[in-house]
Short mmCIF file of C-alpha atoms and ligand atoms in Angstrom, two decimals:
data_model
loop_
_atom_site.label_atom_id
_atom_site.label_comp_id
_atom_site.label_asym_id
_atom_site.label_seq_id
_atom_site.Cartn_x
_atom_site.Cartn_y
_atom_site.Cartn_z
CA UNK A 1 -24.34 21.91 -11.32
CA UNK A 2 -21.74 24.13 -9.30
CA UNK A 3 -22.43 27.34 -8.70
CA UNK A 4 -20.04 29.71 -10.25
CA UNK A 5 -18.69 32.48 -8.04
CA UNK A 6 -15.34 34.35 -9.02
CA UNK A 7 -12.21 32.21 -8.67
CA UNK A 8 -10.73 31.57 -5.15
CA UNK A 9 -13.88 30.35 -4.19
CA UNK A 10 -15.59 28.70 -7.38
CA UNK A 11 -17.86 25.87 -6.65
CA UNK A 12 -17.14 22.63 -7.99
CA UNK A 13 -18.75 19.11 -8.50
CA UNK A 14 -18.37 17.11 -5.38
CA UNK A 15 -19.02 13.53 -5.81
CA UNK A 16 -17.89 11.16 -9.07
CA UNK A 17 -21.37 10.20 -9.85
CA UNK A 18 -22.43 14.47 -10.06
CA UNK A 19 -19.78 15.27 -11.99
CA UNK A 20 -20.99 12.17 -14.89
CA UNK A 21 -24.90 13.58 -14.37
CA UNK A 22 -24.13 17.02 -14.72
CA UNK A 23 -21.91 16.49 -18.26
CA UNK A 24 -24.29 13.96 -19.00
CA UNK A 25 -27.19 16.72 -18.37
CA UNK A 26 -25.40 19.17 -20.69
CA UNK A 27 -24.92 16.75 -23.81
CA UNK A 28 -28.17 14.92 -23.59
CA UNK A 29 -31.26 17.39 -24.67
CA UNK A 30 -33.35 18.22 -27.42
CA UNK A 31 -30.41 17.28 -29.54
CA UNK A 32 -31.21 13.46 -28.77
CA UNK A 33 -35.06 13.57 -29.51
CA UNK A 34 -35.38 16.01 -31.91
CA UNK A 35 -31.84 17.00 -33.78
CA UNK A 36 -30.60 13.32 -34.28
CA UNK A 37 -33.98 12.18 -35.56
CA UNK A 38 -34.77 14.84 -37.61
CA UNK A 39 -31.08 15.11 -39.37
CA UNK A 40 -31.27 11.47 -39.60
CA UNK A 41 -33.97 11.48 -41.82
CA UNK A 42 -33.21 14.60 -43.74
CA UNK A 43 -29.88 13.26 -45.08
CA UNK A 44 -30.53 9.43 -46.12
CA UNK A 45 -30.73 7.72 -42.95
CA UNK A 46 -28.06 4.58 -42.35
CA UNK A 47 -24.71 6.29 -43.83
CA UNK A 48 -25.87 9.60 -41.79
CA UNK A 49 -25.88 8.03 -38.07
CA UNK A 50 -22.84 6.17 -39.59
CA UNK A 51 -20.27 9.00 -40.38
CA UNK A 52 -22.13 11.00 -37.59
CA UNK A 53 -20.52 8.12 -35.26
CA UNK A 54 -17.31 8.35 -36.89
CA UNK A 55 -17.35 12.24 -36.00
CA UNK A 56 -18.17 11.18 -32.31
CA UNK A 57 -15.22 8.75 -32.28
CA UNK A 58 -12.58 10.51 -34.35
CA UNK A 59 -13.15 14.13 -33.52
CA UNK A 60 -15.66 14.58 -30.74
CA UNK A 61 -14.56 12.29 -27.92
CA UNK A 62 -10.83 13.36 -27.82
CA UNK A 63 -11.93 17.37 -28.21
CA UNK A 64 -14.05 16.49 -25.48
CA UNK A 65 -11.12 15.37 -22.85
CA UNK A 66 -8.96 18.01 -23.79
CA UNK A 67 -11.37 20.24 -22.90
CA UNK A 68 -12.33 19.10 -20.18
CA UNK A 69 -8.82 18.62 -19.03
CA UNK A 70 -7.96 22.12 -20.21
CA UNK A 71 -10.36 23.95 -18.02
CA UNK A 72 -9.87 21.32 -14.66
CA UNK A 73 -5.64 22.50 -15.30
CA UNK A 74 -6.58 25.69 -14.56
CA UNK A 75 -9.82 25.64 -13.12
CA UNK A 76 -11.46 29.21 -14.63
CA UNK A 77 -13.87 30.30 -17.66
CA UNK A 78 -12.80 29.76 -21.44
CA UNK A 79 -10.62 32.63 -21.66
CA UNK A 80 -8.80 32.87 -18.40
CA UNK A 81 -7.76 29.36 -19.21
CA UNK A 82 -6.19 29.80 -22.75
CA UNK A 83 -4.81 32.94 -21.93
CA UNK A 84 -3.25 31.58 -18.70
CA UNK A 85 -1.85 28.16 -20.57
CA UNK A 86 -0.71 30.38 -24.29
CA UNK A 87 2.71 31.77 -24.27
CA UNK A 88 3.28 35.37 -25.00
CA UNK A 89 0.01 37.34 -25.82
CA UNK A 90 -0.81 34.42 -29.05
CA UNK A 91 -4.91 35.25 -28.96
CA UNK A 92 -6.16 31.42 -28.48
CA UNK A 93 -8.51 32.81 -25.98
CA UNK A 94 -10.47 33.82 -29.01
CA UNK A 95 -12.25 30.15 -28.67
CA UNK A 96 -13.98 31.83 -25.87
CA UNK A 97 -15.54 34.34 -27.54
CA UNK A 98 -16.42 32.30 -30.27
CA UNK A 99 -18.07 29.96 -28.23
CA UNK A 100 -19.95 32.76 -26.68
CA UNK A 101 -21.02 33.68 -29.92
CA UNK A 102 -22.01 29.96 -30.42
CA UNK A 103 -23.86 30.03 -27.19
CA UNK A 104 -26.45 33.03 -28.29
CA UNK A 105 -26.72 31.75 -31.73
CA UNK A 106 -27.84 28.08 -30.33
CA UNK A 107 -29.64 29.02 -27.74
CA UNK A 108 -32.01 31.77 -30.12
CA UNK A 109 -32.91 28.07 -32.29
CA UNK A 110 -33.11 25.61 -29.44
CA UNK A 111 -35.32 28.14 -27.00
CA UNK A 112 -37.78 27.94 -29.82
CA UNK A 113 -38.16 24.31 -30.06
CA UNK A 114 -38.26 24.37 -26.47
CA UNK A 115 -41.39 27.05 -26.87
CA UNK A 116 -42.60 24.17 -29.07
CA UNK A 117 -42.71 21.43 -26.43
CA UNK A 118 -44.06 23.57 -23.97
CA UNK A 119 -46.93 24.50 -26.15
CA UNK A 120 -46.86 20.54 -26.85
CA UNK A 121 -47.03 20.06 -23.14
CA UNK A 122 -50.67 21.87 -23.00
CA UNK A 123 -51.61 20.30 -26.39
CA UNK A 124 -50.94 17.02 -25.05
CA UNK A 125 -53.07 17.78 -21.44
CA UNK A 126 -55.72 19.18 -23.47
CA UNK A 127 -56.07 15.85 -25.67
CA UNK A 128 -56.40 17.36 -28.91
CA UNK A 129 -53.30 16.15 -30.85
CA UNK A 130 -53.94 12.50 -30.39
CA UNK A 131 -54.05 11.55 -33.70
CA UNK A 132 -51.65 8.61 -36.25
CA UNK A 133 -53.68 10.75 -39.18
CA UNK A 134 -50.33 13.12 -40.86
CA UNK A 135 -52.87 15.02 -42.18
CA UNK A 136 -53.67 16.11 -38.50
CA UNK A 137 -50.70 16.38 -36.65
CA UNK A 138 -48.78 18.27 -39.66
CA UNK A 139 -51.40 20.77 -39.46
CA UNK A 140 -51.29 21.05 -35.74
CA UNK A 141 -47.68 21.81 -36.08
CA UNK A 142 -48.22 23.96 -38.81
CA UNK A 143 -50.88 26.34 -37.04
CA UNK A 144 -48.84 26.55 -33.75
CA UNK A 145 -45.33 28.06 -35.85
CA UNK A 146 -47.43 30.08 -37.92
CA UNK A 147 -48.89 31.96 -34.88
CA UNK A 148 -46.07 34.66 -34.40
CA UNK A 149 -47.67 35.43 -30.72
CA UNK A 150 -47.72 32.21 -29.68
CA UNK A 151 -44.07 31.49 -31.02
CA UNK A 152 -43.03 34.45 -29.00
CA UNK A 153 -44.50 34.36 -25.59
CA UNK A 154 -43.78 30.63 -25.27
CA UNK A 155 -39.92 31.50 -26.00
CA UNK A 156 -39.76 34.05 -23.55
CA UNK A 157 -41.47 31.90 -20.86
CA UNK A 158 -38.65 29.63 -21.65
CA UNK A 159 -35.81 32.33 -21.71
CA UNK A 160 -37.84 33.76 -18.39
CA UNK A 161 -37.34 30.03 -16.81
CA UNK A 162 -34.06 29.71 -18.00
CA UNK A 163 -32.81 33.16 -16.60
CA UNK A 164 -34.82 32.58 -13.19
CA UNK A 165 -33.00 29.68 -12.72
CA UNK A 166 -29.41 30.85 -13.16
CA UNK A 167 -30.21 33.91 -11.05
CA UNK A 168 -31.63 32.45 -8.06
CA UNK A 169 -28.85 30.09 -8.32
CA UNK A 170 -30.91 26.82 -8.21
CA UNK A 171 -29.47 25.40 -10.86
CA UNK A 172 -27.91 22.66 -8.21
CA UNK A 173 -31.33 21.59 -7.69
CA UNK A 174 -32.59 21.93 -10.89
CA UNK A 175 -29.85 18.93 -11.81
CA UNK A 176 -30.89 17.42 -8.59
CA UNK A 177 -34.34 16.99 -10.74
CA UNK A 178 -32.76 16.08 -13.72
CA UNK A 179 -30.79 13.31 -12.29
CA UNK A 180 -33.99 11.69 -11.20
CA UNK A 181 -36.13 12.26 -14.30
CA UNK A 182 -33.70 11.43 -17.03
CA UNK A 183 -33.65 7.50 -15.76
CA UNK A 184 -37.84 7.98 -16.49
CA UNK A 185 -37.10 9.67 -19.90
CA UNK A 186 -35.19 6.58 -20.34
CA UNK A 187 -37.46 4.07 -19.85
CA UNK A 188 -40.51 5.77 -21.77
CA UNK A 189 -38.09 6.00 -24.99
CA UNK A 190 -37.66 2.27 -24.04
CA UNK A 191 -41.70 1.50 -23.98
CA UNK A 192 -42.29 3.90 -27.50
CA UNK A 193 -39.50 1.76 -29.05
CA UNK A 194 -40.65 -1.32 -28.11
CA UNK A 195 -44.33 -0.01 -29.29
CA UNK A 196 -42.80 0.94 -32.75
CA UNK A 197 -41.13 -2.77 -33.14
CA UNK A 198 -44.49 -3.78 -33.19
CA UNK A 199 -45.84 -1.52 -35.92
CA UNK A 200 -45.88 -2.62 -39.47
CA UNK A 201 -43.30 -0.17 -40.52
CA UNK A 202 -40.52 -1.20 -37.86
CA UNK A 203 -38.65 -3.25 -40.51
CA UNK A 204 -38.65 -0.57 -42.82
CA UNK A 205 -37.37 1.99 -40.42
CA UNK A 206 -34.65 -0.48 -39.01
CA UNK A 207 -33.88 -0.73 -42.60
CA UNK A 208 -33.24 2.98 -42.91
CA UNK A 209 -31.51 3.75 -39.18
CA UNK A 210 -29.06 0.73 -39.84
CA UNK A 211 -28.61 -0.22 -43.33
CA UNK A 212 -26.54 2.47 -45.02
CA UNK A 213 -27.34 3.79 -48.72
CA UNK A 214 -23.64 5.40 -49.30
CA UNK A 215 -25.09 6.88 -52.44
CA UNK A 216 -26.74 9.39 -50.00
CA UNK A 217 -23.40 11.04 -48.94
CA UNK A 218 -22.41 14.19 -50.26
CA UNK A 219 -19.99 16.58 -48.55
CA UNK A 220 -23.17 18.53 -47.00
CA UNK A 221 -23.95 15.13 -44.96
CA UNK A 222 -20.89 14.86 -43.79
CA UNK A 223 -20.44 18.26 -42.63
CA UNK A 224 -23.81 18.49 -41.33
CA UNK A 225 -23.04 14.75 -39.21
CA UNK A 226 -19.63 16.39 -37.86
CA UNK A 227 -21.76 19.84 -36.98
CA UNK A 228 -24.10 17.32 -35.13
CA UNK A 229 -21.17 15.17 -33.01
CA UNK A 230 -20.08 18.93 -31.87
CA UNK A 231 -23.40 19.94 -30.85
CA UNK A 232 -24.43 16.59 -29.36
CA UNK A 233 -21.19 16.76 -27.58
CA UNK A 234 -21.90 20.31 -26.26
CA UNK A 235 -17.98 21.01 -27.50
CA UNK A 236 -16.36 23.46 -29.10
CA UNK A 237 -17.65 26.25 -27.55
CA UNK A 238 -15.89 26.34 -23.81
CA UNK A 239 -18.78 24.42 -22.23
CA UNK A 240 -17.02 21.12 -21.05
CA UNK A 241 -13.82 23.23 -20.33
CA UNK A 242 -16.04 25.24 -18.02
CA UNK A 243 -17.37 22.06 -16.71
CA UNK A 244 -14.19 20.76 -16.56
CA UNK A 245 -13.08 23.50 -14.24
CA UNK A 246 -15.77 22.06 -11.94
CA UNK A 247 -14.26 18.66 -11.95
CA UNK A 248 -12.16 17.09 -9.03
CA UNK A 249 -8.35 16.25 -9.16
CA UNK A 250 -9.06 12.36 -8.74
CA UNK A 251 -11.87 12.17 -11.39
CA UNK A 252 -11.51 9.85 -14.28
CA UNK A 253 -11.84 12.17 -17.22
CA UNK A 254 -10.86 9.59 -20.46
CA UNK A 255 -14.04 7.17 -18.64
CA UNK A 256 -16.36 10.14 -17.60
CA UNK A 257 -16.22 11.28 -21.28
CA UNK A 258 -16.57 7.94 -23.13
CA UNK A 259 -19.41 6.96 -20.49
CA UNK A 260 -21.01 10.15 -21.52
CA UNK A 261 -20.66 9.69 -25.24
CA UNK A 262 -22.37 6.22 -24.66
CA UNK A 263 -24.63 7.34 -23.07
CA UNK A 264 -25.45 9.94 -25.17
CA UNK A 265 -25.86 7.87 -27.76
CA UNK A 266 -27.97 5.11 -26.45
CA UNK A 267 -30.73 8.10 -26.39
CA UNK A 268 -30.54 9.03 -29.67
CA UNK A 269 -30.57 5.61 -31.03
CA UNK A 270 -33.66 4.82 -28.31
CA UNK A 271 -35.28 8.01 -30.18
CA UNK A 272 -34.58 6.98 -33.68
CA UNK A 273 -36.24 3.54 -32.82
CA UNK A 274 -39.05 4.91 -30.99
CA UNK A 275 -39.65 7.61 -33.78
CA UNK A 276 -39.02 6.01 -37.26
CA UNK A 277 -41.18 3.03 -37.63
CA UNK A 278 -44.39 5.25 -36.55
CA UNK A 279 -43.05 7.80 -39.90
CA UNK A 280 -42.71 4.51 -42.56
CA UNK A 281 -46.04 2.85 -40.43
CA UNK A 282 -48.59 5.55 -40.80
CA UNK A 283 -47.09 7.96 -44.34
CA UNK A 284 -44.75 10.66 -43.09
CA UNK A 285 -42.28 11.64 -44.69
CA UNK A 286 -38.39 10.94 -42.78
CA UNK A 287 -37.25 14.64 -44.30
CA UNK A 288 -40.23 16.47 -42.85
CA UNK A 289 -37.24 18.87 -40.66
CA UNK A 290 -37.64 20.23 -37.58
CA UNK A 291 -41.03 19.10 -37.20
CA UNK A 292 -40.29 15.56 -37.72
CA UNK A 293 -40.63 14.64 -33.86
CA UNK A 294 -43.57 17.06 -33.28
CA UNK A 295 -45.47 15.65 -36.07
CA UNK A 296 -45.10 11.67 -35.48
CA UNK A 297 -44.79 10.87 -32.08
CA UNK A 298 -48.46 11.47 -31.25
CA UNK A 299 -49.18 8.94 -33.67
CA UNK A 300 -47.04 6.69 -31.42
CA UNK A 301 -49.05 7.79 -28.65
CA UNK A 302 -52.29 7.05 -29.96
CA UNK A 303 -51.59 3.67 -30.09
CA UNK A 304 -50.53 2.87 -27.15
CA UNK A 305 -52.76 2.29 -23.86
CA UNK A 306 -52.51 5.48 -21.23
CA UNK A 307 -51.30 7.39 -24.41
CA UNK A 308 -52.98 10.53 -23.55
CA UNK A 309 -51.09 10.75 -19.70
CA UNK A 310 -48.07 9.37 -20.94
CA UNK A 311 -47.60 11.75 -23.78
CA UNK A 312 -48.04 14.40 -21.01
CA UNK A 313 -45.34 12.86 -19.53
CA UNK A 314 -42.89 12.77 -22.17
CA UNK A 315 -43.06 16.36 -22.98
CA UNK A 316 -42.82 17.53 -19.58
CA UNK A 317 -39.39 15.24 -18.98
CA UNK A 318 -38.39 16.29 -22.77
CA UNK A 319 -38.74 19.97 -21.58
CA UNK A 320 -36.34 19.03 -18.58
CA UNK A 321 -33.87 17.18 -20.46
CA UNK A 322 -33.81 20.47 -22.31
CA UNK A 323 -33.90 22.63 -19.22
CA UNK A 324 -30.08 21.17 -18.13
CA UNK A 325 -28.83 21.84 -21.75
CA UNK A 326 -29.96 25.06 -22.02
CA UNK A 327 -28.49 25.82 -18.30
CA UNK A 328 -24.76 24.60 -19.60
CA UNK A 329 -25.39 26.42 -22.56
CA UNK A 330 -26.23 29.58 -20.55
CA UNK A 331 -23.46 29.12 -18.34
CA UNK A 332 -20.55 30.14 -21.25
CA UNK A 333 -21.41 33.55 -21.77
CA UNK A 334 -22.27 33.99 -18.16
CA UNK A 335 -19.05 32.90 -16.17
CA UNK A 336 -17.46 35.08 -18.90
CA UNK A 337 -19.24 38.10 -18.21
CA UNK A 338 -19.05 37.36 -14.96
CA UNK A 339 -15.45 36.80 -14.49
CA UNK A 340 -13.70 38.91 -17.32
CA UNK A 341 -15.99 41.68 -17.20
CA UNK A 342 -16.76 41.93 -13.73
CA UNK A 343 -20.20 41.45 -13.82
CA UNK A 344 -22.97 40.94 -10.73
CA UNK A 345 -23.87 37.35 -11.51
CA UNK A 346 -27.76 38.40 -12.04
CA UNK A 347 -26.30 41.30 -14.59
CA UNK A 348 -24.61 39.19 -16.63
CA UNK A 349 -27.58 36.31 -16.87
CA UNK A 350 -29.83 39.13 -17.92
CA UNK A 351 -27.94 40.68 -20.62
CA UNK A 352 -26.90 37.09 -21.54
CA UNK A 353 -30.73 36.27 -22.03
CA UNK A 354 -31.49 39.70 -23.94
CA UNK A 355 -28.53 38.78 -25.95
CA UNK A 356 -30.48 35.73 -27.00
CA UNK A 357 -33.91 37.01 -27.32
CA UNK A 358 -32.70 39.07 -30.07
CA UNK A 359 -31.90 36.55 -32.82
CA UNK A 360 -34.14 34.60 -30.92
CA UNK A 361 -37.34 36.53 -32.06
CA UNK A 362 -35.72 36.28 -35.25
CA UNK A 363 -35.86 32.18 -34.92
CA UNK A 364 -39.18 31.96 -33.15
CA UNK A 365 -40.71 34.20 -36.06
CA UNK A 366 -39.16 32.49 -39.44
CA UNK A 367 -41.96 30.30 -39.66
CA UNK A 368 -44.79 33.20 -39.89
CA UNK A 369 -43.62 37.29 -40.34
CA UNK A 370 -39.90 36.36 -41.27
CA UNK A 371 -40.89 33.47 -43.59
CA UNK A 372 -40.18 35.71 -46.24
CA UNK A 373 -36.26 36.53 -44.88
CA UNK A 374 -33.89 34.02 -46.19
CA UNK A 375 -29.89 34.77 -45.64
CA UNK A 376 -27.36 32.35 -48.24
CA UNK A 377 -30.33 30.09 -48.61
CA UNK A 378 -31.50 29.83 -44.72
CA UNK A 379 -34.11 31.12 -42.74
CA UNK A 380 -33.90 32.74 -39.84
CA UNK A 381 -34.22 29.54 -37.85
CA UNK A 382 -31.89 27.28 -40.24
CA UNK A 383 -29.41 30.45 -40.01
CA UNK A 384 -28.27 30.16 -36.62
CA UNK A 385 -27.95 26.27 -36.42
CA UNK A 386 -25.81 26.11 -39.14
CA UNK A 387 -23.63 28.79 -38.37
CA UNK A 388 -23.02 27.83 -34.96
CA UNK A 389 -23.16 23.70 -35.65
CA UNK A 390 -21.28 23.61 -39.16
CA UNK A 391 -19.17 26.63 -38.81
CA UNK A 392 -18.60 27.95 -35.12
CA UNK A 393 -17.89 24.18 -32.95
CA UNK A 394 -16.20 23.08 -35.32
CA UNK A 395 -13.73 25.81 -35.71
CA UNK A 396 -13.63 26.41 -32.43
CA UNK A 397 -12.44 22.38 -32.33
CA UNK A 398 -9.91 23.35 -34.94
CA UNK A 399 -8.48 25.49 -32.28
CA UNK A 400 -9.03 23.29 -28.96
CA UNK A 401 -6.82 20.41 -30.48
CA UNK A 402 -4.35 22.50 -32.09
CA UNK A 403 -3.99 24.08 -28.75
CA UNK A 404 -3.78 20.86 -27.01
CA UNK A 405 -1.36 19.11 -29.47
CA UNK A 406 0.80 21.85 -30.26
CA UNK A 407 1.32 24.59 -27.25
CA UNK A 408 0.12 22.78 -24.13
CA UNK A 409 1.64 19.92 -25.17
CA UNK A 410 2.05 16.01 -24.48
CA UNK A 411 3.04 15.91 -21.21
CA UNK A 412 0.50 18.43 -19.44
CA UNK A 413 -2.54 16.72 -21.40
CA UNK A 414 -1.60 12.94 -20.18
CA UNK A 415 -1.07 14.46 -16.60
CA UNK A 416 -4.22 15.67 -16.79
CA UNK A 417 -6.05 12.24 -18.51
CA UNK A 418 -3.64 9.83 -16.25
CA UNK A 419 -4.53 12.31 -12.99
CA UNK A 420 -0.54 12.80 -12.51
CA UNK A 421 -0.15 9.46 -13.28
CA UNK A 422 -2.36 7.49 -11.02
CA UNK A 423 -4.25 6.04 -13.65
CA UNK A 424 -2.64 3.11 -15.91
CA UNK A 425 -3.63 4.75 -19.33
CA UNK A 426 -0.24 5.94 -20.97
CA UNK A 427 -1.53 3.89 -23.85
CA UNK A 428 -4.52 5.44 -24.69
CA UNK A 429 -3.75 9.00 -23.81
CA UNK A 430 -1.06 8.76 -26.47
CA UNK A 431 -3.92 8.06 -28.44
CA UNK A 432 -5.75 10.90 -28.23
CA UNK A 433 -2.81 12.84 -27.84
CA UNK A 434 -1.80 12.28 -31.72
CA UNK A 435 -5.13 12.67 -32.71
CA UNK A 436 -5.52 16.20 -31.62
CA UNK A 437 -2.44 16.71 -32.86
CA UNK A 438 -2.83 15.43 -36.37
CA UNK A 439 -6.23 13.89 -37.36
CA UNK A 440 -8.65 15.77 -35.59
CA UNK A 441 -7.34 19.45 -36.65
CA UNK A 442 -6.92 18.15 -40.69
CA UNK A 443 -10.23 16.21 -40.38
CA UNK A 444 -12.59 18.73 -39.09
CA UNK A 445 -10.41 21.32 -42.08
CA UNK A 446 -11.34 19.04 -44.76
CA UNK A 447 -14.59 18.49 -44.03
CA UNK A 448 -15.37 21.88 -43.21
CA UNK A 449 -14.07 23.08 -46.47
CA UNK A 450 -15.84 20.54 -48.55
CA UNK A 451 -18.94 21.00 -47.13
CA UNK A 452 -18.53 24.85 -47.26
CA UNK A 453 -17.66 24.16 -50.88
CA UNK A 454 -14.56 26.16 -50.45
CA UNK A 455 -12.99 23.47 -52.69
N1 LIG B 1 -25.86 18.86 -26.36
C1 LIG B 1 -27.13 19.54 -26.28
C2 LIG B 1 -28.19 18.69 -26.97
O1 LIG B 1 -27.85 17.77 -27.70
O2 LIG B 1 -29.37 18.98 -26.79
C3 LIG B 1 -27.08 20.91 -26.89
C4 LIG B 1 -25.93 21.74 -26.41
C5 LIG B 1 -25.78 22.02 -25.05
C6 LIG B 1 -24.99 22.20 -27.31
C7 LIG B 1 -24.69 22.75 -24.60
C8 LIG B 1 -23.91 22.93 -26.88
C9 LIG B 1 -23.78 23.20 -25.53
F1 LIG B 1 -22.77 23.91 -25.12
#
C-alpha cells in the first residue's frame, strides 16, 4: 500500500494490478471467514446471504466508486476532501470523523478475533484442537475467551504488530506478502470446500446457504445484512476514499470496484461452503456467533489427510488476510492525524493504537471480567460491531451519496468513473449516478430506521 506522507508528495499506487490487490487486501479479511459465516448462520441462512447481496449491489458497490472517486478528485484524507469539494463551510467533512470513530470502534472487536487466531495459530502447531467432537472444540474456545490474560496479551501482540508495521512504514511489503498468500488462502478454502461436499451434511448446508426461508427476515436481518455489505466493503468510513486518493488518473474505477466486490464475494461464499456442511455433518449449531468458525473448522481438519500442517497453514494466511484489513483500517485515523493535526507519522499511529486498546480491552474482556457489562442489550464485544456496522457505515453512506448526488454533482462523478471521458461508460455511470442520488440515501434510511425500530 502507498505510503502516506503529507500532500505534495503523497505516495500513490503505481501499477493497475497494485491498486486491485491493495483494495482487494482492505475488503477481504476476517470479515470473509468469520463475519459472513457466522451472521449467515445467526439470521436464517439463504434469505440472509440473499438481501446481504442485494445490499452489495444496491448500496455498497455505487458508495464504493464514489468514494473512491471522491478521494482520487482530490487526492487527500477524508476531510480535506469534503471540505475542499463542499461549498461554503456546510460540515460534510463530518464523515471523516465519523469514520474515525468507526475505525477505533472496529478495530477494538476485530483485534480480538485476530488475538483469537493467533492463539489458534499455536493451538493448531501444538495439535491439541484436532477434534470433529463439538463437545471439544466448543470447550477449547470457551477456555481460551474466558482467560482474561490470554485475551489481552494476544490483542496487544496484534495491536503491537499492527502499529510496528505502520511505523516502520513496511506496510508496502507487508501487501507485497499479501498479494502472494491470498492466491494460497484461495485455494485451501477451495480444498476444505471440496472436503465438506463430501461430508454427509453438505446437502443440508447447501440447503441452508442457497435455499432461502423468507420467513426468517425481520427488519434486524436486514439491517444487520446492509451493516455487513458496509463492513465487507470497508465503506463508509473514508477508507476507499483514502485509497482512492492513492489511485492513478487512468485507472478503471467502475471495473476495479465490481472486480473487487466479486472477488470479495467468491471468498465468503468459498467459506460458507467450506464451513457449513462440517456444522449440519458433525451437530453444531449454525447460530453458535462469533465462535462459529473457531469451533467447526477443526472438525474439517480432522478429516482431511495433512490436517494437522494444513490447519497451521490456514490460520497463519487467515491472520494475514487480516493483517491488510486491519492496516487500511488503521490508515483512517492515521492520515487524519497526520495531515489535519500535524502529527509525526509514528505519533499519530501510536495514539491511534492506544485509542483502540481502550475499548479494545473492553472487547477482548466481555467474554470473562466484563461478561457481566451489557449496554442496550450488547456486550462489550457485540457493542462496538453494531454501532460501527449497523449505525456508523451506514450513516456515514447516507452522507457519501448524498454528497455525491446532490453537491458534487453529475458531471464531476462521471468524469471521475469515465476518467474525463476516455472510457465508453456514460451508460452505466448514469446508473450509479441516480442511485446515489435517490435509492441508495432512502434505502440505507429505511432500513436503518426499521431495524433501529425507530418506526
Ligand atoms: N472489510 C474488512 C473485512 O471484511 O474483514 C473489514 C474492514 C476493513 C472494514 C477496513 C472496514 C475497513 F475500513
Amino acid at each position: 500500500m502507498a505510503q502516506t506522507t503529507p500532500n505534495a508528495t503523497r505516495g500513490g499506487f503505481s501499477t493497475s494490478f497494485g491498486i486491485l490487490a491493495a483494495t482487494l487486501g482492505s475488503a477481504v479479511g476476517l470479515g470473509n471467514i468469520w463475519k459472513v459465516p457466522y451472521l449467515t448462520g445467526a439470521n436464517g441462512g439463504a434469505g440472509f446471504l440473499l438481501i446481504y447481496l442485494l445490499a452489495t449491489l444496491l448500496i455498497g458497490l455505487p458508495v464504493m466508486m464514489a468514494e473512491i472517486s471522491l478521494g482520487r478528485s482530490v487526492r487527500a484524507n477524508p476531510i480535506k476532501v469534503l471540505r475542499t469539494l463542499s461549498p461554503g463551510r456546510q460540515p460534510w467533512w463530518l464523515v471523516g470523523l465519523s469514520g474515525m470513530l468507526a475505525a477505533f470502534l472496529i478495530m477494538s472487536f476485530y483485534s480480538e478475533v485476530v488475538a483469537w487466531v493467533f492463539a489458534y495459530i499455536l493451538k493448531a502447531v501444538r495439535g491439541t484442537i484436532m477434534s470433529s467432537d463439538p463437545a471439544v472444540t466448543q470447550a477449547d474456545f470457551a477456555q481460551l475467551v474466558a482467560d482474561p490474560l490470554q485475551s489481552l496479551l494476544w490483542q496487544w501482540l496484534v495491536l503491537a504488530a499492527v502499529a510496528s508495521v505502520l511505523i516502520m512504514g513496511v506496510a508496502q511489503g507487508i501487501e507485497a506478502i499479501t498479494k502472494r498468500l491470498m492466491p494460497l488462502l484461495f485455494i485451501l478454502l477451495l480444498i476444505l470446500g471440496a472436503v465438506g461436499l463430501t461430508l454427509d451434511g453438505a446437502q443440508q448446508a447447501m440447503q441452508f446457504l442457497f435455499w432461502p426461508d423468507f420467513s426468517k427476515i425481520t427488519a434486524t436481518v436486514v439491517l444487520t445484512a446492509m451493516g455487513l455489505a458496509f463492513f465487507k466493503l470497508s465503506i463508509g468510513m473514508g477508507t476507499m476514499m483514502t485509497y482512492g486518493s492513492y489511485f492513478t488518473a487512468n485507472q478503471n474505477i467502475p471495473q476495479t470496484a465490481v472486480r473487487v466486490m466479486l472477488a470479495d464475494l467468491g471468498v465468503s461464499m468459498l467459506a460458507g461452503v467450506a464451513i457449513f456442511p462440517a456444522v449440519f455433518t458433525f451437530g453444531f449449531a449454525p447460530s453458535a456467533g462469533p465462535s462459529l468458525v473457531f469451533i467447526t473448522l477443526p472438525a474439517v481438519f480432522s478429516q482431511i489427510p495433512f490436517g494437522h500442517g494444513l490447519m497451521v497453514v490456514f490460520f497463519v494466511l487467515t491472520a494475514v488476510a487480516a493483517m491488510g484489513a486491519m492496516l487500511s483500517l488503521m490508515e483512517v485515523p492515521t492520515v487524519i492525524l497526520q495531515e489535519r493535526f500535524q502529527m509525526r507519522r509514528s505519533r499519530a499511529v501510536l495514539l491511534a493504537t492506544l485509542l483502540v486498546a481502550l475499548p479494545g480491552a473492553g472487547s477482548a474482556l466481555s467474554h470473562s471480567i466484563l461478561a457481566h457489562i451489557h449496554v442496550a442489550g450488547f456486550n462489550l464485544f457485540d457493542l462496538p460491531d453494531f454501532v460501527s456496522s449497523n449505525v456508523l457505515l451506514p450513516t456515514g453512506g447516507i452522507i457519501i451519496a448524498l454528497f455525491t448526488g446532490w453537491v458534487w454533482g453529475r458531471d464531476k462523478l462521471q468524469a471521475e468513473l469515465s476518467n474525463h471521458g476516455q472510457l465508453r461508460n456514460a451508460k452505466l455511470t448514469t446508473v450509479v449516478f441516480v442511485l446515489l442520488r435517490y435509492v441508495t440515501p432512502l434505502l440505507i434510511a429505511l432500513v436503518m430506521l426499521r431495524g433501529l425500530r425507530v418506526f
